[in-house]
């Protein structure tokens, strides 16, 4: 793990060119659709949306999606894609929660994929997300199961080498979420930092407003 902040702005232009990253978004979107009954009336927040790989896979199934990120470069790429596709129900929000900025609005569903391992204070983040969830709403969090620091070739900005599901479940419950469930959303097969090809599993934890 490295505590230096990763410069996602520099990676935005080529972010979508990694096939494994695109497949992971497909898998996570499928897991979200299986875990939550999406509806045209729903307002969704994609927290740490990046270039919108997950945003754009959920957008056709809901009323609106707000893509929130702290990287202007990532959001600019999402905005380009939204304009190119002529999509009218996706908006962006430049917010850095780590600096104390509030999450704007309230949502029926909050999703976040492969973001938590970049967050130093996960319990603090969950406490900030809870008020942004409408009564009866759900949260879906996808991230790595615990691994030995081998998933990332460059560990800059990586604060956690994955998570134990039970540990994250306890964090959600402490933040006021209820009915926490988990499933395996995806398996990523790739060379680790040691150049050995192995499987890394990605969970989806789902909870509702308590």
PDB file of C-alpha atoms in Angstrom:
ATOM      1  CA  UNK A   1       0.000   0.000   0.000  1.00  0.00           C
ATOM      2  CA  UNK A   2       1.094   3.563  -0.696  1.00  0.00           C
ATOM      3  CA  UNK A   3      -0.495   6.602   0.885  1.00  0.00           C
ATOM      4  CA  UNK A   4       0.348   9.089  -1.887  1.00  0.00           C
ATOM      5  CA  UNK A   5      -2.726  10.181  -3.812  1.00  0.00           C
ATOM      6  CA  UNK A   6      -3.047   8.724  -7.293  1.00  0.00           C
ATOM      7  CA  UNK A   7      -3.363  11.216 -10.161  1.00  0.00           C
ATOM      8  CA  UNK A   8      -6.454   9.887 -11.915  1.00  0.00           C
ATOM      9  CA  UNK A   9      -6.618  12.958 -14.180  1.00  0.00           C
ATOM     10  CA  UNK A  10      -3.569  11.687 -16.083  1.00  0.00           C
ATOM     11  CA  UNK A  11      -5.173   8.281 -16.621  1.00  0.00           C
ATOM     12  CA  UNK A  12      -8.615   9.434 -17.732  1.00  0.00           C
ATOM     13  CA  UNK A  13      -8.029   9.461 -21.502  1.00  0.00           C
ATOM     14  CA  UNK A  14      -6.919   5.817 -21.655  1.00  0.00           C
ATOM     15  CA  UNK A  15      -8.947   4.495 -18.703  1.00  0.00           C
ATOM     16  CA  UNK A  16     -11.542   2.678 -20.814  1.00  0.00           C
ATOM     17  CA  UNK A  17      -8.943   0.977 -23.017  1.00  0.00           C
ATOM     18  CA  UNK A  18      -8.262  -1.828 -20.524  1.00  0.00           C
ATOM     19  CA  UNK A  19     -10.521  -4.781 -21.466  1.00  0.00           C
ATOM     20  CA  UNK A  20     -10.458  -6.255 -17.947  1.00  0.00           C
ATOM     21  CA  UNK A  21     -11.673  -2.944 -16.535  1.00  0.00           C
ATOM     22  CA  UNK A  22     -14.580  -2.849 -18.980  1.00  0.00           C
ATOM     23  CA  UNK A  23     -15.497  -6.466 -18.231  1.00  0.00           C
ATOM     24  CA  UNK A  24     -15.429  -5.726 -14.508  1.00  0.00           C
ATOM     25  CA  UNK A  25     -17.909  -2.888 -15.034  1.00  0.00           C
ATOM     26  CA  UNK A  26     -20.148  -5.296 -16.955  1.00  0.00           C
ATOM     27  CA  UNK A  27     -19.965  -7.837 -14.132  1.00  0.00           C
ATOM     28  CA  UNK A  28     -20.602  -5.311 -11.363  1.00  0.00           C
ATOM     29  CA  UNK A  29     -23.529  -3.769 -13.240  1.00  0.00           C
ATOM     30  CA  UNK A  30     -25.036  -7.230 -13.663  1.00  0.00           C
ATOM     31  CA  UNK A  31     -24.587  -7.959  -9.954  1.00  0.00           C
ATOM     32  CA  UNK A  32     -26.244  -4.650  -9.027  1.00  0.00           C
ATOM     33  CA  UNK A  33     -29.219  -5.399 -11.268  1.00  0.00           C
ATOM     34  CA  UNK A  34     -29.566  -8.826  -9.651  1.00  0.00           C
ATOM     35  CA  UNK A  35     -29.333  -7.409  -6.118  1.00  0.00           C
ATOM     36  CA  UNK A  36     -31.612  -4.377  -6.497  1.00  0.00           C
ATOM     37  CA  UNK A  37     -34.859  -3.965  -8.428  1.00  0.00           C
ATOM     38  CA  UNK A  38     -33.972  -0.981 -10.615  1.00  0.00           C
ATOM     39  CA  UNK A  39     -36.843   1.225 -11.768  1.00  0.00           C
ATOM     40  CA  UNK A  40     -37.390   4.293 -13.985  1.00  0.00           C
ATOM     41  CA  UNK A  41     -38.337   6.296 -10.895  1.00  0.00           C
ATOM     42  CA  UNK A  42     -34.966   5.852  -9.214  1.00  0.00           C
ATOM     43  CA  UNK A  43     -32.293   8.510  -8.729  1.00  0.00           C
ATOM     44  CA  UNK A  44     -28.867   6.874  -8.453  1.00  0.00           C
ATOM     45  CA  UNK A  45     -25.497   8.122  -7.218  1.00  0.00           C
ATOM     46  CA  UNK A  46     -22.364   6.499  -8.640  1.00  0.00           C
ATOM     47  CA  UNK A  47     -19.775   7.428  -6.015  1.00  0.00           C
ATOM     48  CA  UNK A  48     -16.255   7.546  -7.449  1.00  0.00           C
ATOM     49  CA  UNK A  49     -17.654   7.081 -10.938  1.00  0.00           C
ATOM     50  CA  UNK A  50     -14.435   7.689 -12.863  1.00  0.00           C
ATOM     51  CA  UNK A  51     -15.156   7.755 -16.586  1.00  0.00           C
ATOM     52  CA  UNK A  52     -18.626   6.332 -16.011  1.00  0.00           C
ATOM     53  CA  UNK A  53     -18.137   2.699 -16.957  1.00  0.00           C
ATOM     54  CA  UNK A  54     -20.677   1.651 -14.318  1.00  0.00           C
ATOM     55  CA  UNK A  55     -22.760   4.838 -14.634  1.00  0.00           C
ATOM     56  CA  UNK A  56     -23.547   4.205 -18.281  1.00  0.00           C
ATOM     57  CA  UNK A  57     -24.443   0.563 -17.657  1.00  0.00           C
ATOM     58  CA  UNK A  58     -27.030   1.499 -15.032  1.00  0.00           C
ATOM     59  CA  UNK A  59     -28.373   4.614 -16.772  1.00  0.00           C
ATOM     60  CA  UNK A  60     -30.816   2.834 -19.133  1.00  0.00           C
ATOM     61  CA  UNK A  61     -32.574   1.149 -16.203  1.00  0.00           C
ATOM     62  CA  UNK A  62     -33.206   4.138 -13.895  1.00  0.00           C
ATOM     63  CA  UNK A  63     -34.514   7.694 -13.912  1.00  0.00           C
ATOM     64  CA  UNK A  64     -31.209   9.485 -13.395  1.00  0.00           C
ATOM     65  CA  UNK A  65     -27.597   8.836 -12.442  1.00  0.00           C
ATOM     66  CA  UNK A  66     -25.281  11.361 -10.830  1.00  0.00           C
ATOM     67  CA  UNK A  67     -21.648  10.508 -11.383  1.00  0.00           C
ATOM     68  CA  UNK A  68     -19.605  11.873  -8.477  1.00  0.00           C
ATOM     69  CA  UNK A  69     -15.824  11.964  -8.490  1.00  0.00           C
ATOM     70  CA  UNK A  70     -12.930  14.062  -7.178  1.00  0.00           C
ATOM     71  CA  UNK A  71     -11.076  13.895 -10.519  1.00  0.00           C
ATOM     72  CA  UNK A  72     -11.960  16.632 -13.040  1.00  0.00           C
ATOM     73  CA  UNK A  73     -10.267  14.627 -15.795  1.00  0.00           C
ATOM     74  CA  UNK A  74     -12.371  11.540 -15.166  1.00  0.00           C
ATOM     75  CA  UNK A  75     -15.589  13.569 -15.073  1.00  0.00           C
ATOM     76  CA  UNK A  76     -14.635  15.395 -18.277  1.00  0.00           C
ATOM     77  CA  UNK A  77     -14.279  12.044 -20.048  1.00  0.00           C
ATOM     78  CA  UNK A  78     -17.677  10.930 -18.732  1.00  0.00           C
ATOM     79  CA  UNK A  79     -19.236  14.190 -19.914  1.00  0.00           C
ATOM     80  CA  UNK A  80     -17.721  13.640 -23.369  1.00  0.00           C
ATOM     81  CA  UNK A  81     -19.250  10.170 -23.577  1.00  0.00           C
ATOM     82  CA  UNK A  82     -22.644  11.403 -22.383  1.00  0.00           C
ATOM     83  CA  UNK A  83     -22.616  14.115 -25.077  1.00  0.00           C
ATOM     84  CA  UNK A  84     -21.498  11.677 -27.779  1.00  0.00           C
ATOM     85  CA  UNK A  85     -24.292   9.244 -26.884  1.00  0.00           C
ATOM     86  CA  UNK A  86     -26.939  11.935 -26.462  1.00  0.00           C
ATOM     87  CA  UNK A  87     -27.840  10.775 -22.969  1.00  0.00           C
ATOM     88  CA  UNK A  88     -30.086  13.099 -21.008  1.00  0.00           C
ATOM     89  CA  UNK A  89     -30.343  11.509 -17.573  1.00  0.00           C
ATOM     90  CA  UNK A  90     -26.701  11.559 -16.462  1.00  0.00           C
ATOM     91  CA  UNK A  91     -25.129  14.481 -14.623  1.00  0.00           C
ATOM     92  CA  UNK A  92     -21.769  14.888 -12.916  1.00  0.00           C
ATOM     93  CA  UNK A  93     -20.659  16.277  -9.560  1.00  0.00           C
ATOM     94  CA  UNK A  94     -17.081  17.260  -8.724  1.00  0.00           C
ATOM     95  CA  UNK A  95     -16.829  16.520  -4.998  1.00  0.00           C
ATOM     96  CA  UNK A  96     -13.918  15.481  -2.780  1.00  0.00           C
ATOM     97  CA  UNK A  97     -15.440  13.931   0.324  1.00  0.00           C
ATOM     98  CA  UNK A  98     -11.968  13.376   1.789  1.00  0.00           C
ATOM     99  CA  UNK A  99     -11.719  17.168   2.131  1.00  0.00           C
ATOM    100  CA  UNK A 100     -14.998  17.396   3.987  1.00  0.00           C
ATOM    101  CA  UNK A 101     -17.151  18.303   0.987  1.00  0.00           C
ATOM    102  CA  UNK A 102     -20.722  17.086   1.330  1.00  0.00           C
ATOM    103  CA  UNK A 103     -22.415  14.599  -0.965  1.00  0.00           C
ATOM    104  CA  UNK A 104     -25.100  16.613  -2.786  1.00  0.00           C
ATOM    105  CA  UNK A 105     -28.704  15.405  -2.984  1.00  0.00           C
ATOM    106  CA  UNK A 106     -30.549  12.283  -1.847  1.00  0.00           C
ATOM    107  CA  UNK A 107     -30.752   9.068  -3.789  1.00  0.00           C
ATOM    108  CA  UNK A 108     -32.729   5.856  -4.002  1.00  0.00           C
ATOM    109  CA  UNK A 109     -29.554   3.911  -4.734  1.00  0.00           C
ATOM    110  CA  UNK A 110     -25.870   4.585  -4.134  1.00  0.00           C
ATOM    111  CA  UNK A 111     -23.357   2.450  -6.007  1.00  0.00           C
ATOM    112  CA  UNK A 112     -19.586   2.442  -5.824  1.00  0.00           C
ATOM    113  CA  UNK A 113     -17.145   0.147  -7.603  1.00  0.00           C
ATOM    114  CA  UNK A 114     -13.445  -0.309  -6.811  1.00  0.00           C
ATOM    115  CA  UNK A 115     -13.325   2.923  -4.833  1.00  0.00           C
ATOM    116  CA  UNK A 116     -13.189   1.914  -1.172  1.00  0.00           C
ATOM    117  CA  UNK A 117      -9.617   0.590  -1.325  1.00  0.00           C
ATOM    118  CA  UNK A 118      -8.529   4.137  -2.212  1.00  0.00           C
ATOM    119  CA  UNK A 119     -10.319   5.601   0.845  1.00  0.00           C
ATOM    120  CA  UNK A 120      -8.304   5.883   4.051  1.00  0.00           C
ATOM    121  CA  UNK A 121     -11.276   6.393   6.407  1.00  0.00           C
ATOM    122  CA  UNK A 122     -13.923   3.963   5.193  1.00  0.00           C
ATOM    123  CA  UNK A 123     -16.176   4.225   8.299  1.00  0.00           C
ATOM    124  CA  UNK A 124     -16.105   8.011   7.918  1.00  0.00           C
ATOM    125  CA  UNK A 125     -17.085   7.761   4.275  1.00  0.00           C
ATOM    126  CA  UNK A 126     -19.992   5.434   5.029  1.00  0.00           C
ATOM    127  CA  UNK A 127     -21.215   7.865   7.686  1.00  0.00           C
ATOM    128  CA  UNK A 128     -21.201  10.643   5.059  1.00  0.00           C
ATOM    129  CA  UNK A 129     -23.016   8.528   2.487  1.00  0.00           C
ATOM    130  CA  UNK A 130     -25.802   7.430   4.834  1.00  0.00           C
ATOM    131  CA  UNK A 131     -27.628  10.842   4.894  1.00  0.00           C
ATOM    132  CA  UNK A 132     -27.525  10.906   1.089  1.00  0.00           C
ATOM    133  CA  UNK A 133     -29.659   7.761   0.915  1.00  0.00           C
ATOM    134  CA  UNK A 134     -33.416   8.260   0.788  1.00  0.00           C
ATOM    135  CA  UNK A 135     -35.642   6.290   3.192  1.00  0.00           C
ATOM    136  CA  UNK A 136     -35.889   2.723   1.952  1.00  0.00           C
ATOM    137  CA  UNK A 137     -32.954   3.231  -0.388  1.00  0.00           C
ATOM    138  CA  UNK A 138     -30.091   0.817  -0.997  1.00  0.00           C
ATOM    139  CA  UNK A 139     -26.324   0.975  -1.245  1.00  0.00           C
ATOM    140  CA  UNK A 140     -24.172  -1.375  -3.330  1.00  0.00           C
ATOM    141  CA  UNK A 141     -20.415  -1.479  -2.764  1.00  0.00           C
ATOM    142  CA  UNK A 142     -18.089  -3.477  -5.006  1.00  0.00           C
ATOM    143  CA  UNK A 143     -14.442  -3.953  -4.161  1.00  0.00           C
ATOM    144  CA  UNK A 144     -11.679  -6.491  -3.788  1.00  0.00           C
ATOM    145  CA  UNK A 145     -11.781  -9.331  -1.348  1.00  0.00           C
ATOM    146  CA  UNK A 146      -8.700  -9.282   0.888  1.00  0.00           C
ATOM    147  CA  UNK A 147      -5.530  -9.924  -1.061  1.00  0.00           C
ATOM    148  CA  UNK A 148      -1.822  -9.595  -0.370  1.00  0.00           C
ATOM    149  CA  UNK A 149      -1.104  -6.340  -2.137  1.00  0.00           C
ATOM    150  CA  UNK A 150      -0.640  -8.010  -5.514  1.00  0.00           C
ATOM    151  CA  UNK A 151      -3.642  -6.715  -7.476  1.00  0.00           C
ATOM    152  CA  UNK A 152      -2.161  -3.328  -8.388  1.00  0.00           C
ATOM    153  CA  UNK A 153       1.027  -3.010 -10.397  1.00  0.00           C
ATOM    154  CA  UNK A 154       1.237   0.549  -9.099  1.00  0.00           C
ATOM    155  CA  UNK A 155       0.002   0.792  -5.525  1.00  0.00           C
ATOM    156  CA  UNK A 156       0.008   4.597  -5.409  1.00  0.00           C
ATOM    157  CA  UNK A 157      -3.139   5.715  -3.616  1.00  0.00           C
ATOM    158  CA  UNK A 158      -4.063   2.206  -2.455  1.00  0.00           C
ATOM    159  CA  UNK A 159      -5.047   2.380   1.210  1.00  0.00           C
ATOM    160  CA  UNK A 160      -6.352  -1.182   1.656  1.00  0.00           C
ATOM    161  CA  UNK A 161      -5.359  -4.518   0.123  1.00  0.00           C
ATOM    162  CA  UNK A 162      -9.005  -5.459  -0.286  1.00  0.00           C
ATOM    163  CA  UNK A 163     -11.442  -6.097   2.553  1.00  0.00           C
ATOM    164  CA  UNK A 164     -12.785  -8.892   4.681  1.00  0.00           C
ATOM    165  CA  UNK A 165     -16.510  -8.956   3.967  1.00  0.00           C
ATOM    166  CA  UNK A 166     -17.406  -9.358   7.647  1.00  0.00           C
ATOM    167  CA  UNK A 167     -15.312  -6.294   8.525  1.00  0.00           C
ATOM    168  CA  UNK A 168     -17.048  -4.151   5.928  1.00  0.00           C
ATOM    169  CA  UNK A 169     -20.436  -5.522   6.970  1.00  0.00           C
ATOM    170  CA  UNK A 170     -19.744  -4.334  10.521  1.00  0.00           C
ATOM    171  CA  UNK A 171     -18.758  -0.886   9.216  1.00  0.00           C
ATOM    172  CA  UNK A 172     -22.030  -0.617   7.289  1.00  0.00           C
ATOM    173  CA  UNK A 173     -24.101  -1.640  10.295  1.00  0.00           C
ATOM    174  CA  UNK A 174     -22.234   0.832  12.522  1.00  0.00           C
ATOM    175  CA  UNK A 175     -23.029   3.592  10.012  1.00  0.00           C
ATOM    176  CA  UNK A 176     -26.756   2.852  10.263  1.00  0.00           C
ATOM    177  CA  UNK A 177     -27.303   0.494   7.340  1.00  0.00           C
ATOM    178  CA  UNK A 178     -29.331  -2.694   7.689  1.00  0.00           C
ATOM    179  CA  UNK A 179     -29.979  -5.998   5.902  1.00  0.00           C
ATOM    180  CA  UNK A 180     -26.388  -6.285   4.690  1.00  0.00           C
ATOM    181  CA  UNK A 181     -25.861  -9.002   2.099  1.00  0.00           C
ATOM    182  CA  UNK A 182     -22.888 -10.043   0.027  1.00  0.00           C
ATOM    183  CA  UNK A 183     -22.178 -11.911  -3.162  1.00  0.00           C
ATOM    184  CA  UNK A 184     -19.252 -12.395  -5.509  1.00  0.00           C
ATOM    185  CA  UNK A 185     -19.727  -9.976  -8.375  1.00  0.00           C
ATOM    186  CA  UNK A 186     -16.686 -10.815 -10.489  1.00  0.00           C
ATOM    187  CA  UNK A 187     -13.421 -12.658 -10.779  1.00  0.00           C
ATOM    188  CA  UNK A 188     -10.515 -10.800 -12.347  1.00  0.00           C
ATOM    189  CA  UNK A 189      -7.774 -13.039 -13.744  1.00  0.00           C
ATOM    190  CA  UNK A 190      -4.575 -11.112 -14.253  1.00  0.00           C
ATOM    191  CA  UNK A 191      -0.855 -11.093 -13.482  1.00  0.00           C
ATOM    192  CA  UNK A 192      -0.253  -9.772  -9.996  1.00  0.00           C
ATOM    193  CA  UNK A 193       2.470  -7.360  -9.019  1.00  0.00           C
ATOM    194  CA  UNK A 194       4.750 -10.405  -8.799  1.00  0.00           C
ATOM    195  CA  UNK A 195       3.918 -11.263 -12.469  1.00  0.00           C
ATOM    196  CA  UNK A 196       2.131 -14.491 -11.456  1.00  0.00           C
ATOM    197  CA  UNK A 197      -1.313 -14.902 -13.042  1.00  0.00           C
ATOM    198  CA  UNK A 198      -3.989 -15.445 -10.414  1.00  0.00           C
ATOM    199  CA  UNK A 199      -7.682 -14.852  -9.714  1.00  0.00           C
ATOM    200  CA  UNK A 200      -8.809 -11.849  -7.670  1.00  0.00           C
ATOM    201  CA  UNK A 201     -12.429 -11.840  -6.534  1.00  0.00           C
ATOM    202  CA  UNK A 202     -14.614  -8.751  -6.300  1.00  0.00           C
ATOM    203  CA  UNK A 203     -17.538  -8.730  -3.879  1.00  0.00           C
ATOM    204  CA  UNK A 204     -20.772  -6.777  -3.937  1.00  0.00           C
ATOM    205  CA  UNK A 205     -22.126  -5.792  -0.528  1.00  0.00           C
ATOM    206  CA  UNK A 206     -25.700  -4.538  -0.557  1.00  0.00           C
ATOM    207  CA  UNK A 207     -27.493  -2.833   2.320  1.00  0.00           C
ATOM    208  CA  UNK A 208     -30.518  -0.639   2.829  1.00  0.00           C
ATOM    209  CA  UNK A 209     -31.206   2.478   4.823  1.00  0.00           C
ATOM    210  CA  UNK A 210     -31.816   1.384   8.391  1.00  0.00           C
TER     211      UNK A 210
END
